[in-house]
């Protein structure tokens, strides 16, 4: 079976590491607000992928994570925390917001849409100990440094950083204002963020570096390794994950294991509304309920 591999930019045969068993890791939702059909389109793609692989005689072990902690509103390491912002808006704790949208997302995906339940649906908050241990491994190998707001991954220490996105590292170095953040390189990213002095967060944990919470990218590297091993056959996600989230997952995983994180990368494109990406920030989203109630579902014409 052939797939277009984002990593090699080629259509390649799938060659699973373990004969007829395929390991698949798909980046899942951040559970801070109502999911929209742009989210579900990606889930439908991966569901079709799993069904196709199984119909072709493969066994599939499918991990779809649930981001229930600390994902900032931008891909940068500054800005608002999505979970906390969601909680404040609804007058709930971050834990309550996570539980609420996990339930809603579960009903929509596996009830309403009838998708196959993934083999594992780990919550990031269930793997904090392992995430701290992972940062310690990075630290022991000399890949991290601390700033006043967190522990950062030094991307200049990895020889092929940015290979998935074919990032122009020198161009980025030249154009960036690193001085503002104190980062050594503009592409460096937080693996552990500190709680602000005097502020008690809903979600924070003790760590060897002080109380705080994991950087967003960390959870996927850690849960993929814990559940599927050092190298997985197929890693999927949205096309917007390529330059930052997946690039950084690869960096920290390969720094720790010295092995490829995934042999094949598949990415789903955005769903568009009037030529623009459907996104909460543009206010052009449709939920599953919207299209059902407004009878916008496409049906075969005969
Ligand atoms: Zn991920």
Coordinates of C-alpha atoms and ligand atoms in Angstrom, one line a residue:
X1 CA 0.0 0.0 0.0
X2 CA 1.4 3.4 -1.0
X3 CA 1.2 6.7 0.8
X4 CA 2.6 10.2 0.2
X5 CA 5.2 10.6 3.0
X6 CA 5.5 14.2 4.1
X7 CA 9.0 13.4 5.4
X8 CA 10.5 12.2 2.1
X9 CA 8.1 14.2 -0.1
X10 CA 7.6 11.0 -2.0
X11 CA 4.9 8.3 -2.5
X12 CA 6.2 5.2 -0.8
X13 CA 5.2 1.7 0.0
X14 CA 4.2 1.1 3.6
X15 CA 6.7 -1.3 5.2
X16 CA 5.6 -1.9 8.8
X17 CA 8.4 -2.6 11.3
X18 CA 6.5 -5.5 12.6
X19 CA 5.2 -7.5 9.6
X20 CA 1.4 -7.2 9.5
X21 CA 1.1 -4.9 12.5
X22 CA 1.0 -1.2 11.9
X23 CA 1.5 1.3 14.7
X24 CA -0.3 4.7 14.1
X25 CA -0.1 7.8 16.2
X26 CA -2.5 10.7 15.4
X27 CA -2.4 14.0 17.1
X28 CA -5.8 14.7 18.7
X29 CA -7.9 17.5 20.1
X30 CA -7.1 20.1 22.7
X31 CA -10.2 19.8 24.8
X32 CA -10.9 23.4 25.8
X33 CA -14.0 24.2 23.6
X34 CA -16.6 22.8 21.2
X35 CA -14.9 20.8 18.4
X36 CA -15.9 21.8 14.8
X37 CA -16.1 19.9 11.5
X38 CA -12.6 21.0 10.6
X39 CA -11.4 18.9 13.6
X40 CA -13.7 16.0 12.6
X41 CA -12.5 15.9 9.0
X42 CA -9.0 14.9 10.1
X43 CA -10.5 12.3 12.4
X44 CA -12.5 10.9 9.5
X45 CA -9.3 10.6 7.4
X46 CA -7.5 8.6 10.0
X47 CA -10.6 6.5 10.6
X48 CA -10.6 5.7 6.9
X49 CA -6.9 5.0 7.0
X50 CA -7.4 2.5 9.9
X51 CA -10.3 0.8 8.1
X52 CA -8.4 0.5 4.9
X53 CA -5.3 -1.0 6.6
X54 CA -7.5 -3.5 8.5
X55 CA -9.4 -4.4 5.3
X56 CA -6.0 -5.1 3.7
X57 CA -5.0 -7.6 6.4
X58 CA -3.0 -5.4 8.8
X59 CA -3.5 -5.3 12.5
X60 CA -3.5 -1.6 13.5
X61 CA -2.6 -0.2 16.9
X62 CA -4.0 3.3 16.9
X63 CA -3.1 6.0 19.4
X64 CA -5.2 9.2 19.4
X65 CA -4.1 11.5 22.2
X66 CA -6.2 14.0 24.1
X67 CA -4.4 17.3 24.9
X68 CA -5.9 18.3 28.3
X69 CA -3.1 20.6 29.6
X70 CA -1.3 23.8 29.0
X71 CA -1.4 24.2 25.2
X72 CA -0.8 27.8 24.5
X73 CA -3.0 29.7 22.0
X74 CA -0.2 30.2 19.6
X75 CA 2.6 27.7 18.5
X76 CA 5.0 30.0 20.3
X77 CA 5.9 29.6 24.0
X78 CA 4.2 32.8 25.0
X79 CA 0.6 33.8 25.1
X80 CA -2.5 32.5 26.7
X81 CA -2.9 28.9 27.8
X82 CA -5.9 27.4 25.9
X83 CA -7.1 25.2 28.7
X84 CA -7.0 28.0 31.2
X85 CA -8.6 30.5 28.8
X86 CA -11.4 28.0 28.2
X87 CA -11.9 27.5 31.9
X88 CA -12.0 31.2 32.7
X89 CA -14.6 31.8 30.0
X90 CA -16.9 29.2 31.4
X91 CA -16.3 29.7 35.1
X92 CA -14.9 26.2 35.4
X93 CA -11.6 24.8 36.4
X94 CA -9.2 23.6 33.7
X95 CA -10.0 20.0 34.9
X96 CA -13.7 20.5 34.5
X97 CA -13.4 22.1 31.1
X98 CA -11.3 19.1 30.0
X99 CA -13.8 16.6 31.3
X100 CA -16.7 18.5 29.7
X101 CA -15.2 18.6 26.2
X102 CA -13.8 15.1 26.3
X103 CA -17.4 13.8 26.9
X104 CA -18.8 16.0 24.1
X105 CA -16.0 15.0 21.7
X106 CA -16.4 11.4 22.5
X107 CA -20.2 11.5 21.9
X108 CA -19.7 13.3 18.5
X109 CA -16.8 11.2 17.2
X110 CA -17.8 7.7 18.3
X111 CA -21.6 8.2 18.7
X112 CA -22.8 10.6 16.1
X113 CA -20.0 10.1 13.4
X114 CA -19.6 6.4 14.1
X115 CA -15.8 6.4 14.0
X116 CA -13.9 3.5 15.3
X117 CA -12.6 3.9 18.8
X118 CA -8.8 4.1 18.7
X119 CA -6.9 1.4 20.6
X120 CA -5.6 4.0 23.1
X121 CA -6.9 7.5 23.9
X122 CA -4.3 8.8 26.4
X123 CA -4.8 12.1 28.2
X124 CA -1.6 14.2 28.5
X125 CA -2.3 14.7 32.2
X126 CA -2.1 10.9 32.8
X127 CA 1.6 10.9 31.6
X128 CA 3.1 13.8 33.6
X129 CA 5.6 11.5 35.4
X130 CA 6.8 10.1 32.1
X131 CA 7.0 13.6 30.6
X132 CA 9.2 14.8 33.5
X133 CA 11.4 11.7 33.1
X134 CA 11.7 12.5 29.4
X135 CA 12.9 16.0 30.0
X136 CA 15.4 14.6 32.5
X137 CA 16.7 12.4 29.7
X138 CA 17.0 15.4 27.4
X139 CA 18.8 17.3 30.1
X140 CA 21.2 14.5 30.8
X141 CA 22.1 14.4 27.1
X142 CA 22.8 18.2 27.1
X143 CA 19.8 19.2 24.9
X144 CA 18.2 21.7 27.3
X145 CA 18.8 25.0 29.1
X146 CA 16.7 26.9 31.6
X147 CA 15.2 30.4 31.2
X148 CA 13.2 32.3 33.7
X149 CA 9.9 31.0 32.3
X150 CA 10.8 27.4 31.5
X151 CA 13.2 24.7 30.4
X152 CA 14.0 24.9 26.6
X153 CA 15.2 22.5 24.0
X154 CA 18.3 23.8 22.2
X155 CA 17.5 23.1 18.5
X156 CA 21.0 23.9 17.4
X157 CA 22.2 20.7 19.1
X158 CA 20.4 18.5 16.7
X159 CA 22.0 18.3 13.3
X160 CA 18.8 17.7 11.2
X161 CA 16.4 19.9 13.1
X162 CA 13.5 21.0 10.8
X163 CA 13.8 18.2 8.3
X164 CA 10.1 17.4 8.1
X165 CA 9.2 21.0 7.3
X166 CA 12.5 21.6 5.4
X167 CA 12.9 24.7 7.6
X168 CA 15.3 27.3 6.5
X169 CA 17.2 27.5 9.8
X170 CA 19.7 30.0 8.7
X171 CA 17.1 32.3 7.3
X172 CA 15.1 32.0 10.5
X173 CA 18.2 32.8 12.6
X174 CA 18.9 35.8 10.5
X175 CA 15.4 37.3 10.7
X176 CA 14.4 36.5 14.3
X177 CA 14.4 38.7 17.4
X178 CA 15.7 36.1 19.8
X179 CA 16.8 38.8 22.2
X180 CA 13.2 39.4 23.3
X181 CA 12.7 35.9 24.6
X182 CA 16.2 35.0 25.8
X183 CA 16.1 31.9 23.7
X184 CA 19.5 30.8 22.1
X185 CA 17.8 30.1 18.8
X186 CA 14.5 31.3 17.4
X187 CA 13.3 27.7 16.9
X188 CA 14.1 26.6 20.5
X189 CA 10.9 25.6 22.3
X190 CA 9.8 24.9 25.9
X191 CA 9.7 21.3 27.2
X192 CA 8.7 22.4 30.7
X193 CA 7.0 25.8 31.5
X194 CA 7.1 27.2 35.0
X195 CA 4.1 28.4 36.9
X196 CA 4.3 32.2 37.5
X197 CA 5.5 33.3 40.9
X198 CA 2.7 33.6 43.3
X199 CA 0.1 32.1 40.9
X200 CA -1.5 28.8 41.7
X201 CA -2.6 27.1 38.4
X202 CA -5.4 24.6 38.2
X203 CA -3.0 22.2 36.5
X204 CA 0.6 22.3 37.8
X205 CA 3.0 19.6 38.9
X206 CA 6.2 19.5 40.9
X207 CA 9.3 18.8 38.9
X208 CA 13.1 18.9 39.4
X209 CA 13.0 22.4 37.8
X210 CA 10.2 23.8 39.8
X211 CA 6.4 23.7 39.7
X212 CA 4.9 24.0 36.2
X213 CA 3.5 22.1 33.3
X214 CA 4.8 20.3 30.2
X215 CA 5.4 22.0 26.9
X216 CA 2.7 21.1 24.3
X217 CA 4.9 19.0 22.0
X218 CA 6.3 16.9 24.8
X219 CA 3.1 14.8 25.4
X220 CA 3.1 13.3 21.9
X221 CA 6.7 12.2 22.0
X222 CA 6.2 10.6 25.4
X223 CA 2.9 8.9 24.8
X224 CA 4.0 7.6 21.4
X225 CA 7.1 6.1 23.0
X226 CA 5.3 4.7 26.0
X227 CA 2.4 3.1 24.0
X228 CA 4.0 2.2 20.6
X229 CA 7.8 2.2 21.1
X230 CA 10.7 4.4 19.9
X231 CA 9.8 4.3 16.2
X232 CA 6.2 4.2 14.9
X233 CA 5.1 3.2 11.4
X234 CA 2.8 6.1 10.7
X235 CA 2.4 9.5 12.4
X236 CA -0.5 11.7 11.3
X237 CA -1.8 15.2 12.1
X238 CA -3.0 18.4 10.5
X239 CA -0.9 20.2 7.9
X240 CA -0.5 23.1 10.4
X241 CA 1.4 20.7 12.7
X242 CA 4.3 20.4 10.2
X243 CA 6.5 23.4 10.9
X244 CA 6.3 23.5 14.7
X245 CA 4.5 20.7 16.6
X246 CA 5.7 17.7 14.5
X247 CA 9.1 19.3 13.9
X248 CA 9.5 19.6 17.6
X249 CA 8.1 16.1 18.4
X250 CA 10.8 14.7 16.0
X251 CA 13.5 16.8 17.6
X252 CA 13.0 15.8 21.2
X253 CA 12.2 12.1 20.4
X254 CA 15.2 11.6 18.2
X255 CA 17.4 13.5 20.6
X256 CA 16.5 11.0 23.3
X257 CA 16.3 7.7 21.3
X258 CA 18.7 8.3 18.4
X259 CA 16.1 6.6 16.2
X260 CA 13.5 7.9 13.8
X261 CA 10.3 8.9 15.6
X262 CA 8.1 7.8 12.6
X263 CA 8.9 6.2 9.3
X264 CA 5.9 7.8 7.5
X265 CA 4.2 11.1 8.1
X266 CA 0.7 11.8 6.7
X267 CA -1.0 15.2 7.0
X268 CA -4.6 16.3 6.5
X269 CA -5.2 19.7 4.8
X270 CA -7.6 22.3 6.3
X271 CA -11.2 22.5 5.6
X272 CA -11.9 25.9 4.1
X273 CA -14.9 28.3 4.3
X274 CA -15.0 31.0 1.6
X275 CA -11.4 30.3 0.7
X276 CA -10.1 30.7 4.3
X277 CA -9.1 28.1 6.8
X278 CA -11.9 27.2 9.2
X279 CA -10.7 28.3 12.6
X280 CA -12.0 29.5 15.9
X281 CA -10.0 32.7 15.6
X282 CA -11.6 33.7 12.3
X283 CA -15.0 32.9 13.7
X284 CA -16.0 30.8 10.6
X285 CA -16.5 27.5 12.2
X286 CA -19.3 25.0 11.8
X287 CA -20.0 22.4 14.4
X288 CA -21.5 19.0 13.8
X289 CA -24.7 20.3 15.4
X290 CA -24.8 23.3 13.0
X291 CA -24.6 21.2 9.9
X292 CA -27.1 18.7 11.2
X293 CA -29.7 21.3 12.3
X294 CA -29.3 23.5 9.3
X295 CA -29.5 20.4 7.1
X296 CA -26.2 21.2 5.5
X297 CA -25.1 17.6 5.3
X298 CA -24.2 16.5 1.8
X299 CA -26.1 13.4 0.6
X300 CA -25.9 11.4 -2.6
X301 CA -28.3 13.0 -5.1
X302 CA -30.2 9.9 -6.0
Ligands
LIG1 ZN1 1.2 15.7 18.5

